[in-house]
CSV table of C-alpha atoms in Angstrom, one decimal:
chain,number,residue,atom,x,y,z
A,1,MET,CA,26.8,-71.3,-5.1
A,2,VAL,CA,28.4,-68.9,-2.7
A,3,ASN,CA,26.0,-66.4,-1.0
A,4,PRO,CA,26.6,-62.8,-1.9
A,5,ARG,CA,27.8,-60.3,0.7
A,6,LEU,CA,26.3,-56.8,1.1
A,7,ILE,CA,28.7,-54.0,0.7
A,8,LEU,CA,27.5,-50.9,2.5
A,9,VAL,CA,28.4,-47.5,1.1
A,10,LEU,CA,27.2,-44.6,3.2
A,11,GLY,CA,26.5,-41.1,2.0
A,12,ASP,CA,29.8,-39.8,3.2
A,13,GLN,CA,31.8,-42.7,1.7
A,14,LEU,CA,31.5,-41.9,-2.0
A,15,THR,CA,35.0,-43.1,-3.0
A,16,GLU,CA,35.6,-45.8,-5.5
A,17,THR,CA,38.7,-47.1,-3.6
A,18,ILE,CA,37.1,-47.1,-0.2
A,19,SER,CA,37.8,-50.1,2.0
A,20,ALA,CA,34.5,-51.9,1.7
A,21,LEU,CA,34.5,-51.7,-2.1
A,22,SER,CA,38.2,-52.7,-2.3
A,23,ALA,CA,37.4,-55.8,-0.3
A,24,ALA,CA,34.4,-56.8,-2.4
A,25,ASP,CA,33.9,-59.1,-5.4
A,26,LYS,CA,32.0,-57.5,-8.3
A,27,SER,CA,31.0,-60.9,-9.6
A,28,ARG,CA,28.9,-61.8,-6.5
A,29,ASP,CA,28.6,-59.0,-4.0
A,30,ILE,CA,25.8,-56.4,-3.8
A,31,VAL,CA,26.5,-52.7,-3.0
A,32,VAL,CA,23.9,-51.3,-0.7
A,33,MET,CA,23.2,-47.5,-0.7
A,34,ALA,CA,20.2,-46.1,1.1
A,35,GLU,CA,18.6,-42.8,1.5
A,36,VAL,CA,16.8,-43.1,4.9
A,37,MET,CA,14.8,-40.7,7.1
A,38,ALA,CA,16.7,-41.9,10.2
A,39,GLU,CA,19.9,-40.3,8.9
A,40,GLY,CA,18.2,-37.2,7.6
A,41,THR,CA,16.5,-36.5,10.9
A,42,SER,CA,18.9,-37.9,13.6
A,43,THR,CA,20.0,-34.3,13.4
A,44,ALA,CA,18.0,-31.6,11.7
A,45,HIS,CA,20.5,-31.2,8.9
A,46,HIS,CA,20.6,-28.1,6.7
A,47,PRO,CA,18.5,-28.8,3.5
A,48,GLN,CA,21.4,-28.0,1.3
A,49,LYS,CA,23.5,-30.6,3.0
A,50,ILE,CA,20.8,-33.3,2.6
A,51,ALA,CA,20.4,-32.3,-1.0
A,52,MET,CA,24.1,-32.4,-1.7
A,53,ILE,CA,24.5,-35.8,-0.2
A,54,LEU,CA,21.5,-37.4,-1.8
A,55,THR,CA,22.4,-36.1,-5.2
A,56,ALA,CA,26.0,-37.2,-4.8
A,57,MET,CA,24.8,-40.7,-3.7
A,58,ARG,CA,22.5,-41.1,-6.7
A,59,LYS,CA,25.3,-40.0,-9.1
A,60,PHE,CA,27.8,-42.3,-7.4
A,61,SER,CA,25.4,-45.3,-7.7
A,62,VAL,CA,25.2,-44.6,-11.4
A,63,HIS,CA,29.0,-44.5,-11.6
A,64,LEU,CA,29.3,-47.8,-9.8
A,65,ARG,CA,26.8,-49.5,-12.0
A,66,GLY,CA,28.8,-48.2,-15.0
A,67,GLN,CA,31.9,-49.9,-13.5
A,68,GLY,CA,30.0,-53.2,-13.3
A,69,TRP,CA,28.8,-53.3,-9.7
A,70,HIS,CA,25.4,-54.6,-8.7
A,71,VAL,CA,23.9,-51.8,-6.7
A,72,ALA,CA,20.8,-52.1,-4.5
A,73,TYR,CA,19.7,-48.5,-4.1
A,74,SER,CA,16.9,-47.2,-1.8
A,75,LYS,CA,15.5,-43.8,-2.6
A,76,LEU,CA,14.0,-41.8,0.3
A,77,ASP,CA,10.4,-42.1,-1.1
A,78,ASP,CA,10.5,-45.8,-2.1
A,79,VAL,CA,7.5,-47.4,-0.6
A,80,GLU,CA,9.4,-50.5,0.7
A,81,ASN,CA,12.1,-48.3,2.3
A,82,THR,CA,12.4,-49.2,6.1
A,83,GLN,CA,14.0,-45.7,6.6
A,84,SER,CA,17.0,-46.9,8.6
A,85,ILE,CA,20.4,-48.2,7.5
A,86,GLY,CA,20.1,-51.3,9.6
A,87,GLY,CA,16.6,-52.0,8.3
A,88,GLU,CA,17.7,-51.7,4.7
A,89,LEU,CA,20.6,-54.0,5.2
A,90,LEU,CA,18.3,-56.6,6.7
A,91,ARG,CA,15.7,-56.1,3.9
A,92,TYR,CA,18.3,-56.6,1.1
A,93,ALA,CA,19.9,-59.5,2.9
A,94,ALA,CA,16.6,-61.3,2.9
A,95,GLN,CA,15.9,-60.3,-0.7
A,96,HIS,CA,19.2,-61.5,-2.1
A,97,GLY,CA,20.1,-64.3,0.3
A,98,ALA,CA,23.2,-62.4,1.6
A,99,GLY,CA,24.8,-63.9,4.7
A,100,SER,CA,27.1,-61.0,5.8
A,101,VAL,CA,27.9,-57.3,5.4
A,102,ILE,CA,31.2,-55.5,4.7
A,103,ALA,CA,31.3,-51.9,5.8
A,104,THR,CA,33.8,-49.1,6.2
A,105,ARG,CA,34.1,-47.6,9.6
A,106,CYS,CA,31.5,-44.7,9.9
A,107,GLY,CA,32.2,-41.3,11.4
A,108,GLU,CA,29.4,-41.2,14.0
A,109,TRP,CA,29.2,-43.2,17.2
A,110,ARG,CA,25.4,-43.5,16.9
A,111,LEU,CA,25.5,-45.2,13.6
A,112,HIS,CA,28.5,-47.2,14.5
A,113,ALA,CA,26.5,-48.7,17.4
A,114,GLU,CA,23.6,-49.4,15.1
A,115,LEU,CA,25.8,-51.3,12.7
A,116,ALA,CA,27.7,-53.2,15.4
A,117,GLY,CA,24.4,-54.4,16.8
A,118,LEU,CA,23.0,-55.6,13.5
A,119,ALA,CA,21.4,-59.1,13.5
A,120,LEU,CA,23.7,-60.0,10.6
A,121,PRO,CA,27.5,-60.7,10.6
A,122,ILE,CA,29.3,-57.5,9.7
A,123,ASN,CA,33.0,-56.9,9.0
A,124,ILE,CA,33.8,-53.2,9.7
A,125,LEU,CA,37.0,-52.1,7.9
A,126,GLU,CA,39.3,-49.2,8.6
A,127,ASP,CA,38.5,-46.1,6.6
A,128,ASN,CA,41.5,-46.0,4.2
A,129,ARG,CA,40.8,-42.5,3.0
A,130,PHE,CA,42.5,-41.0,6.1
A,131,ILE,CA,46.3,-40.4,6.0
A,132,CYS,CA,46.6,-41.4,9.6
A,133,SER,CA,45.0,-44.7,10.6
A,134,GLU,CA,43.3,-45.0,13.9
A,135,ALA,CA,46.0,-47.3,15.1
A,136,GLU,CA,48.7,-44.8,14.1
A,137,PHE,CA,47.0,-42.0,16.0
A,138,LEU,CA,46.6,-44.2,19.1
A,139,ALA,CA,50.3,-45.1,19.0
A,140,TRP,CA,51.3,-41.4,18.6
A,141,ALA,CA,49.0,-40.3,21.5
A,142,ASP,CA,50.0,-43.2,23.8
A,143,GLY,CA,52.1,-41.9,26.8
A,144,ARG,CA,52.0,-38.2,25.8
A,145,ARG,CA,51.0,-35.8,28.5
A,146,GLU,CA,49.5,-33.4,25.9
A,147,TRP,CA,48.2,-34.2,22.4
A,148,ARG,CA,49.1,-31.0,20.6
A,149,MET,CA,48.2,-30.7,16.9
A,150,GLU,CA,51.5,-29.0,16.0
A,151,TYR,CA,53.5,-32.1,16.9
A,152,PHE,CA,51.1,-34.5,15.3
A,153,TYR,CA,51.3,-32.3,12.1
A,154,ARG,CA,55.1,-32.6,12.0
A,155,GLU,CA,54.8,-36.4,12.2
A,156,MET,CA,52.3,-36.3,9.3
A,157,ARG,CA,54.8,-34.2,7.3
A,158,ARG,CA,57.5,-36.7,7.9
A,159,LYS,CA,55.2,-39.6,7.0
A,160,THR,CA,54.1,-38.2,3.7
A,161,GLY,CA,57.1,-36.2,2.8
A,162,LEU,CA,54.9,-33.2,2.1
A,163,LEU,CA,56.8,-29.9,2.1
A,164,MET,CA,59.9,-31.8,3.2
A,165,VAL,CA,63.5,-31.8,2.0
A,166,GLY,CA,64.9,-35.0,3.5
A,167,ASP,CA,64.0,-34.8,7.2
A,168,GLN,CA,63.8,-31.0,7.2
A,169,PRO,CA,60.7,-28.8,6.4
A,170,VAL,CA,60.8,-26.7,3.3
A,171,GLY,CA,61.9,-23.2,4.1
A,172,GLY,CA,63.4,-24.3,7.4
A,173,ARG,CA,60.2,-23.9,9.3
A,174,TRP,CA,57.2,-26.1,10.1
A,175,ASN,CA,54.7,-23.2,10.4
A,176,PHE,CA,54.4,-19.9,8.5
A,177,ASP,CA,51.5,-18.5,10.4
A,178,ALA,CA,53.5,-15.3,11.2
A,179,GLU,CA,53.1,-14.3,7.5
A,180,ASN,CA,49.4,-15.3,7.4
A,181,ARG,CA,46.1,-14.2,8.9
A,182,LYS,CA,45.7,-10.6,8.0
A,183,PRO,CA,42.5,-8.5,7.6
A,184,ALA,CA,41.1,-8.2,4.1
A,185,GLY,CA,39.5,-5.5,2.1
A,186,SER,CA,36.7,-5.6,-0.5
A,187,ASP,CA,38.0,-6.7,-3.9
A,188,LEU,CA,35.7,-7.0,-6.8
A,189,LEU,CA,38.4,-9.0,-8.7
A,190,ARG,CA,38.7,-11.6,-6.0
A,191,PRO,CA,38.0,-15.0,-7.8
A,192,ARG,CA,34.6,-16.5,-6.9
A,193,PRO,CA,34.2,-20.3,-6.3
A,194,PRO,CA,32.6,-22.3,-9.1
A,195,ARG,CA,28.9,-23.0,-8.8
A,196,PHE,CA,27.0,-25.7,-10.7
A,197,GLU,CA,23.6,-25.5,-12.3
A,198,PRO,CA,21.3,-28.3,-11.0
A,199,CYS,CA,21.0,-31.2,-13.4
A,200,SER,CA,17.9,-33.4,-13.6
A,201,ILE,CA,19.1,-35.6,-10.7
A,202,THR,CA,19.7,-32.5,-8.5
A,203,ARG,CA,16.4,-31.0,-9.4
A,204,GLU,CA,14.6,-34.2,-8.5
A,205,VAL,CA,16.4,-34.3,-5.1
A,206,LEU,CA,15.8,-30.6,-4.4
A,207,LYS,CA,12.1,-31.2,-4.9
A,208,LEU,CA,12.2,-34.2,-2.6
A,209,VAL,CA,14.1,-32.5,0.2
A,210,SER,CA,11.8,-29.4,0.1
A,211,GLU,CA,8.8,-31.8,0.6
A,212,LYS,CA,10.3,-34.0,3.3
A,213,PHE,CA,12.4,-31.7,5.5
A,214,ASN,CA,11.3,-28.6,7.2
A,215,HIS,CA,14.7,-27.8,8.7
A,216,PHE,CA,16.6,-24.5,9.3
A,217,GLY,CA,18.1,-23.3,6.1
A,218,SER,CA,17.3,-22.3,2.5
A,219,LEU,CA,17.4,-24.5,-0.6
A,220,ASP,CA,17.4,-21.4,-2.9
A,221,ASP,CA,20.3,-21.0,-5.3
A,222,PHE,CA,21.8,-24.4,-4.6
A,223,GLY,CA,25.1,-24.6,-6.5
A,224,TRP,CA,27.3,-27.2,-4.7
A,225,ALA,CA,29.3,-29.8,-6.6
A,226,THR,CA,27.6,-33.2,-6.4
A,227,ASP,CA,30.1,-35.6,-8.2
A,228,ARG,CA,33.8,-36.1,-8.4
A,229,ASP,CA,34.3,-34.3,-11.7
A,230,GLN,CA,32.6,-31.2,-10.3
A,231,ALA,CA,34.6,-31.4,-7.1
A,232,ILE,CA,37.8,-31.6,-9.1
A,233,GLN,CA,36.8,-28.4,-10.9
A,234,VAL,CA,36.4,-26.7,-7.5
A,235,LEU,CA,39.8,-27.9,-6.5
A,236,ASP,CA,41.4,-26.9,-9.8
A,237,HIS,CA,39.9,-23.4,-9.5
A,238,PHE,CA,41.2,-22.9,-6.0
A,239,ILE,CA,44.7,-24.1,-6.8
A,240,ALA,CA,45.0,-22.0,-10.0
A,241,HIS,CA,43.3,-18.8,-8.9
A,242,VAL,CA,42.8,-18.6,-5.1
A,243,LEU,CA,45.5,-20.5,-3.1
A,244,ALA,CA,48.1,-17.7,-3.4
A,245,ARG,CA,45.7,-15.5,-1.3
A,246,PHE,CA,44.6,-18.1,1.1
A,247,GLY,CA,47.1,-17.6,3.9
A,248,ALA,CA,46.8,-13.9,4.2
A,249,GLU,CA,43.0,-14.0,4.1
A,250,GLN,CA,42.1,-17.2,5.9
A,251,ASP,CA,41.1,-15.4,9.2
A,252,ALA,CA,39.5,-12.4,7.6
A,253,MET,CA,35.7,-11.7,7.6
A,254,LEU,CA,33.8,-9.5,5.2
A,255,ARG,CA,30.0,-9.0,5.3
A,256,ASP,CA,29.6,-9.0,1.5
A,257,ASP,CA,32.2,-11.6,0.7
A,258,PRO,CA,31.5,-14.7,2.7
A,259,THR,CA,33.9,-17.0,0.8
A,260,LEU,CA,36.9,-14.7,0.5
A,261,SER,CA,39.9,-16.9,-0.5
A,262,HIS,CA,38.7,-20.2,1.1
A,263,ALA,CA,38.8,-23.4,-0.9
A,264,LEU,CA,35.2,-24.6,-0.2
A,265,ILE,CA,36.3,-28.2,-0.7
A,266,SER,CA,35.6,-29.5,2.9
A,267,PRO,CA,32.2,-30.9,1.9
A,268,TYR,CA,33.8,-32.9,-0.9
A,269,LEU,CA,36.6,-34.2,1.3
A,270,ASN,CA,34.1,-35.2,3.9
A,271,ILE,CA,31.8,-37.2,1.6
A,272,GLY,CA,34.7,-38.7,-0.3
A,273,LEU,CA,34.6,-37.0,-3.7
A,274,LEU,CA,38.1,-35.7,-3.0
A,275,LEU,CA,40.9,-37.4,-1.1
A,276,PRO,CA,43.1,-35.5,1.4
A,277,LEU,CA,46.4,-36.7,0.1
A,278,GLU,CA,45.6,-35.8,-3.5
A,279,VAL,CA,44.5,-32.3,-2.4
A,280,CYS,CA,47.7,-31.8,-0.4
A,281,ARG,CA,49.9,-33.0,-3.3
A,282,ARG,CA,48.2,-30.6,-5.7
A,283,ALA,CA,48.7,-27.7,-3.3
A,284,GLU,CA,52.4,-28.7,-2.7
A,285,THR,CA,53.3,-28.1,-6.4
A,286,ALA,CA,51.2,-25.0,-6.9
A,287,PRO,CA,52.8,-21.7,-7.9
A,288,ALA,CA,51.9,-20.0,-4.6
A,289,PRO,CA,53.8,-18.5,-1.6
A,290,ILE,CA,55.1,-21.1,0.9
A,291,GLU,CA,53.0,-19.4,3.7
A,292,ALA,CA,49.8,-20.0,1.7
A,293,VAL,CA,50.6,-23.5,0.7
A,294,GLU,CA,51.8,-24.6,4.2
A,295,GLY,CA,48.8,-23.0,5.9
A,296,PHE,CA,46.4,-24.8,3.6
A,297,ILE,CA,48.1,-28.2,3.8
A,298,ARG,CA,48.2,-27.8,7.6
A,299,GLN,CA,44.4,-27.5,7.7
A,300,ILE,CA,44.1,-30.9,6.0
A,301,LEU,CA,47.2,-32.9,6.8
A,302,GLY,CA,47.3,-31.6,10.4
A,303,TRP,CA,44.0,-30.3,11.7
A,304,ARG,CA,41.6,-32.6,9.8
A,305,GLU,CA,43.5,-35.8,10.5
A,306,TYR,CA,44.1,-34.7,14.2
A,307,MET,CA,40.4,-34.1,14.7
A,308,ARG,CA,39.5,-37.6,13.5
A,309,GLY,CA,42.2,-39.1,15.7
A,310,ILE,CA,40.9,-37.3,18.8
A,311,TYR,CA,37.3,-38.3,18.0
A,312,MET,CA,38.2,-42.0,17.7
A,313,ARG,CA,40.5,-41.9,20.7
A,314,GLN,CA,38.0,-40.3,23.0
A,315,GLY,CA,35.0,-42.4,22.1
A,316,PRO,CA,31.3,-41.6,22.5
A,317,ASP,CA,31.7,-40.2,26.1
A,318,TYR,CA,33.4,-37.2,24.5
A,319,MET,CA,29.9,-35.9,23.4
A,320,SER,CA,28.9,-35.2,27.0
A,321,LYS,CA,32.0,-33.3,28.1
A,322,ASN,CA,31.3,-29.9,29.8
A,323,VAL,CA,34.1,-29.0,32.2
A,324,LEU,CA,33.0,-25.3,32.4
A,325,ASP,CA,29.5,-26.4,33.5
A,326,ALA,CA,27.9,-24.2,30.8
A,327,ALA,CA,24.1,-24.7,30.8
A,328,ARG,CA,22.4,-21.7,29.2
A,329,SER,CA,20.1,-22.5,26.3
A,330,LEU,CA,21.0,-21.6,22.8
A,331,PRO,CA,19.6,-18.2,21.9
A,332,ALA,CA,17.0,-17.9,19.2
A,333,ALA,CA,19.4,-15.8,17.1
A,334,TYR,CA,21.2,-19.0,16.2
A,335,TRP,CA,18.1,-20.3,14.5
A,336,GLY,CA,17.5,-17.0,12.5
A,337,GLY,CA,15.9,-15.0,15.3
A,338,PRO,CA,16.7,-11.3,15.5
A,339,THR,CA,19.9,-9.9,16.8
A,340,LYS,CA,21.5,-6.5,16.9
A,341,MET,CA,25.0,-7.8,16.7
A,342,ALA,CA,26.1,-7.3,13.1
A,343,CYS,CA,28.7,-10.1,13.2
A,344,MET,CA,26.3,-12.7,14.5
A,345,ALA,CA,23.6,-11.6,12.0
A,346,ALA,CA,26.1,-11.9,9.1
A,347,ALA,CA,27.6,-15.3,10.1
A,348,ILE,CA,24.2,-16.9,10.9
A,349,GLY,CA,22.5,-15.2,7.9
A,350,GLN,CA,24.9,-16.7,5.4
A,351,THR,CA,24.8,-20.0,7.2
A,352,LYS,CA,21.0,-20.1,6.7
A,353,GLN,CA,21.3,-19.2,3.0
A,354,THR,CA,24.3,-21.3,2.0
A,355,ALA,CA,25.0,-23.9,4.7
A,356,TYR,CA,28.5,-22.3,4.9
A,357,ALA,CA,30.6,-20.1,7.1
A,358,HIS,CA,34.3,-20.3,7.3
A,359,HIS,CA,36.3,-21.4,10.3
A,360,ILE,CA,36.9,-18.0,11.9
A,361,GLN,CA,33.2,-17.0,11.6
A,362,ARG,CA,32.5,-20.3,13.4
A,363,LEU,CA,35.3,-20.0,16.0
A,364,MET,CA,35.5,-16.3,16.8
A,365,VAL,CA,31.9,-15.1,16.2
A,366,THR,CA,29.2,-17.8,16.8
A,367,GLY,CA,31.5,-20.0,18.9
A,368,ASN,CA,33.1,-17.2,20.8
A,369,PHE,CA,29.7,-15.8,21.8
A,370,ALA,CA,28.4,-19.1,22.9
A,371,LEU,CA,31.5,-19.8,25.0
A,372,LEU,CA,31.4,-16.3,26.6
A,373,ALA,CA,27.7,-16.6,27.3
A,374,GLY,CA,28.0,-20.0,29.0
A,375,ILE,CA,25.8,-21.8,26.5
A,376,SER,CA,25.5,-25.6,26.8
A,377,PRO,CA,28.2,-27.1,24.7
A,378,GLN,CA,25.9,-29.9,23.7
A,379,GLU,CA,23.4,-27.5,22.3
A,380,VAL,CA,26.2,-25.7,20.5
A,381,HIS,CA,27.5,-29.0,19.1
A,382,HIS,CA,24.0,-30.0,17.8
A,383,TRP,CA,23.6,-26.6,16.2
A,384,TYR,CA,26.9,-26.8,14.3
A,385,LEU,CA,26.2,-30.4,13.2
A,386,SER,CA,22.7,-29.2,12.0
A,387,VAL,CA,23.6,-26.1,10.0
A,388,TYR,CA,26.9,-26.7,8.1
A,389,ILE,CA,27.3,-28.6,4.9
A,390,ASP,CA,30.7,-30.0,5.9
A,391,ALA,CA,29.6,-31.0,9.4
A,392,PHE,CA,30.0,-34.7,10.2
A,393,GLU,CA,30.3,-35.7,13.8
A,394,TRP,CA,33.9,-37.1,13.6
A,395,VAL,CA,35.2,-33.7,12.6
A,396,GLU,CA,32.5,-31.3,14.0
A,397,ALA,CA,32.4,-32.6,17.6
A,398,PRO,CA,36.0,-32.2,18.5
A,399,ASN,CA,36.2,-28.8,16.7
A,400,VAL,CA,33.2,-27.5,18.6
A,401,LEU,CA,33.4,-29.2,22.0
A,402,GLY,CA,37.2,-29.0,22.1
A,403,MET,CA,38.5,-26.1,20.1
A,404,SER,CA,35.5,-23.8,20.2
A,405,GLN,CA,33.8,-24.4,23.6
A,406,PHE,CA,36.7,-25.8,25.7
A,407,ALA,CA,34.2,-28.4,27.0
A,408,ASP,CA,36.9,-31.1,27.0
A,409,GLY,CA,39.1,-29.1,29.5
A,410,GLY,CA,42.1,-28.7,27.2
A,411,ILE,CA,42.5,-32.0,25.4
A,412,ILE,CA,42.6,-30.1,22.1
A,413,ALA,CA,43.1,-26.4,22.9
A,414,SER,CA,45.7,-25.1,25.3
A,415,LYS,CA,43.5,-22.2,26.1
A,416,PRO,CA,39.9,-21.1,25.4
A,417,TYR,CA,39.5,-19.2,22.2
A,418,VAL,CA,37.8,-16.1,23.5
A,419,SER,CA,38.0,-12.4,22.5
A,420,SER,CA,36.3,-9.1,23.0
A,421,GLY,CA,34.9,-7.1,20.1
A,422,ALA,CA,38.3,-5.7,19.3
A,423,TYR,CA,39.4,-8.9,17.5
A,424,ILE,CA,36.2,-9.0,15.4
A,425,ASN,CA,36.7,-5.4,14.6
A,426,ARG,CA,40.3,-5.9,13.5
A,427,MET,CA,39.6,-8.9,11.3
A,428,SER,CA,36.2,-7.9,9.7
A,429,ASP,CA,34.1,-5.0,8.5
A,430,TYR,CA,31.1,-6.1,10.6
A,431,CYS,CA,31.5,-3.5,13.4
A,432,GLY,CA,31.0,-0.4,11.2
A,433,SER,CA,27.4,-1.3,10.5
A,434,CYS,CA,26.6,-2.6,14.0
A,435,ALA,CA,24.0,-1.2,16.4
A,436,TYR,CA,26.6,-1.5,19.2
A,437,LYS,CA,29.8,0.4,19.4
A,438,VAL,CA,32.8,-1.9,19.5
A,439,GLY,CA,35.0,0.8,21.0
A,440,GLN,CA,32.6,1.4,23.9
A,441,LYS,CA,33.6,-0.6,26.9
A,442,THR,CA,30.6,-0.2,29.2
A,443,GLY,CA,27.0,0.9,29.0
A,444,ASP,CA,23.9,-0.1,27.0
A,445,GLY,CA,25.5,0.8,23.6
A,446,ALA,CA,28.7,-1.2,24.2
A,447,CYS,CA,29.5,-4.3,22.2
A,448,PRO,CA,28.2,-7.3,24.2
A,449,PHE,CA,31.5,-9.2,23.4
A,450,ASN,CA,33.4,-6.7,25.5
A,451,ALA,CA,31.6,-7.2,28.9
A,452,LEU,CA,31.1,-10.9,28.3
A,453,TYR,CA,34.8,-11.4,27.6
A,454,TRP,CA,35.9,-10.0,31.0
A,455,ASP,CA,33.0,-11.7,32.7
A,456,PHE,CA,34.1,-15.1,31.3
A,457,LEU,CA,37.7,-14.6,32.5
A,458,ASP,CA,36.5,-13.4,35.9
A,459,ARG,CA,34.2,-16.3,36.6
A,460,HIS,CA,36.7,-18.9,35.4
A,461,ARG,CA,39.7,-17.3,37.1
A,462,ALA,CA,40.4,-20.4,39.2
A,463,ARG,CA,40.8,-22.5,36.1
A,464,PHE,CA,42.7,-20.2,33.8
A,465,SER,CA,44.7,-17.6,35.8
A,466,ARG,CA,47.8,-19.9,35.8
A,467,ASN,CA,47.6,-20.7,32.1
A,468,ALA,CA,50.8,-19.2,30.6
A,469,ARG,CA,48.9,-18.1,27.5
A,470,MET,CA,46.3,-16.2,29.5
A,471,GLY,CA,48.5,-14.4,32.0
A,472,GLN,CA,48.5,-11.1,30.1
A,473,MET,CA,44.7,-11.1,30.0
A,474,TYR,CA,44.4,-11.4,33.7
A,475,ARG,CA,47.1,-8.8,34.3
A,476,THR,CA,45.2,-6.3,32.1
A,477,TRP,CA,42.0,-7.1,34.0
A,478,ASP,CA,43.7,-6.6,37.3
A,479,LYS,CA,45.0,-3.2,36.3
A,480,LEU,CA,41.5,-1.8,35.9
A,481,THR,CA,40.0,0.0,38.8
A,482,PRO,CA,37.7,-1.9,41.1
A,483,GLU,CA,34.9,0.4,40.1
A,484,HIS,CA,35.4,-0.2,36.4
A,485,ARG,CA,35.6,-4.0,36.9
A,486,ALA,CA,32.3,-3.9,38.9
A,487,THR,CA,30.6,-1.9,36.1
A,488,VAL,CA,31.8,-4.4,33.4
A,489,LEU,CA,30.5,-7.3,35.4
A,490,GLN,CA,27.2,-5.6,36.0
A,491,ASP,CA,26.9,-5.1,32.3
A,492,ALA,CA,27.5,-8.7,31.7
A,493,VAL,CA,24.8,-9.7,34.2
A,494,LYS,CA,22.4,-7.5,32.3
A,495,ILE,CA,23.3,-9.1,28.9
A,496,LEU,CA,23.0,-12.6,30.2
A,497,ALA,CA,19.7,-11.8,31.9
A,498,ARG,CA,18.4,-10.5,28.5
A,499,LEU,CA,19.5,-13.8,26.9
A,500,ASP,CA,17.7,-15.8,29.6
A,501,ARG,CA,14.5,-13.8,29.0
A,502,GLY,CA,14.7,-14.3,25.3
A,503,ASP,CA,15.2,-10.6,24.6
A,504,VAL,CA,17.0,-9.5,21.5
A,505,VAL,CA,20.7,-8.9,22.1
């Protein structure tokens, strides 16, 4: 009799056609799925993220059993649970006489190292859910002086045929951003994303998570999808009712409308309940303006695939990059402490309540402030990984360390994404209710983003003054009188000193 193999399925690999399952033999192999404390506490994940993943895992295991698979499943509170992925693989190998493991490449270097060092033969397969394989990305990047997402995106369009007529882009343009990214106003008729009443499995998991994890974030009002059927309902709703508005509103921010016209499907893509190509195909045929469709597809076909490629290409050393030598500690406001900045309070408050904030809140509010204030990019990275429901290291780290914090020195972004309060005021309704005055440039009542913006440019002038995309910023700074520049920099010193003391800003 041939010994069975263990087929590892992780909590973000809940796809029936994933590589490990495709390579398995139902008649003899054993699928291993394990809820373990090592994964729940390696980062202090938001309770709603843990609850979504554990519920989705339990439902997926039921589905696999219904398809005839033998599933060895470890619940978090099982008394025999070793509380690590490696430990559970060894336990089940001994229990079932298994001689080897088949796994799909995981998206975190820490866990990859654990599996690679397992005292059991393991065959790690490429994750076939991505449109661009690791080898394809390495071939694309090889020999290029710059790895710009726009050119990678065009290659992905050509590969898939999405929004293409022959070898030309639909509409004669690759990018329709000029028609997108407008401010948004309150709209009581704006469609709201579907929410799901917790079933018995979800309620059991919510109770377990509340007992086991005392992490930042609320479990109240949990309504995320937790299986493929529900995830498809979210996608259907977005395509039918929301996509047409996505392009125009994708960068807007409203205090009382945190979701606006976003899809809210990234958690389901990232744990495998939806597949990127199926989502893009659905959007391509939707009755929506080309600028909305193209902008949405670019986020998945372009940005998401590009982030994964960068993560794999750079390796684990990427996690320690800090070219700007930022070292300030993360302010308490990020963990729910008080702040007088309305934009920060709104973005962090909804993050705590829902485990969600959209990309501009992350990039141009919380990320922008961290970059301007010189906060350690490693602390910023760990915060984002901790608090967002769609944050998995392969996609979160390059987004934060590269795009948001410029810690990689320009591998991803051609310039740092920094702004004064004027951008936030233009794209949101936050500033009207703020204790600070966004239009005030100096003094105690001025928006902190204003002084910190110019201070950032001034202290990093040697690095950025020759950047073609930043020349106008420096020309504007240089036109100010020496007295005004000195006042601005003194204001920034005061703000940073308050952060260092732990005072409310």
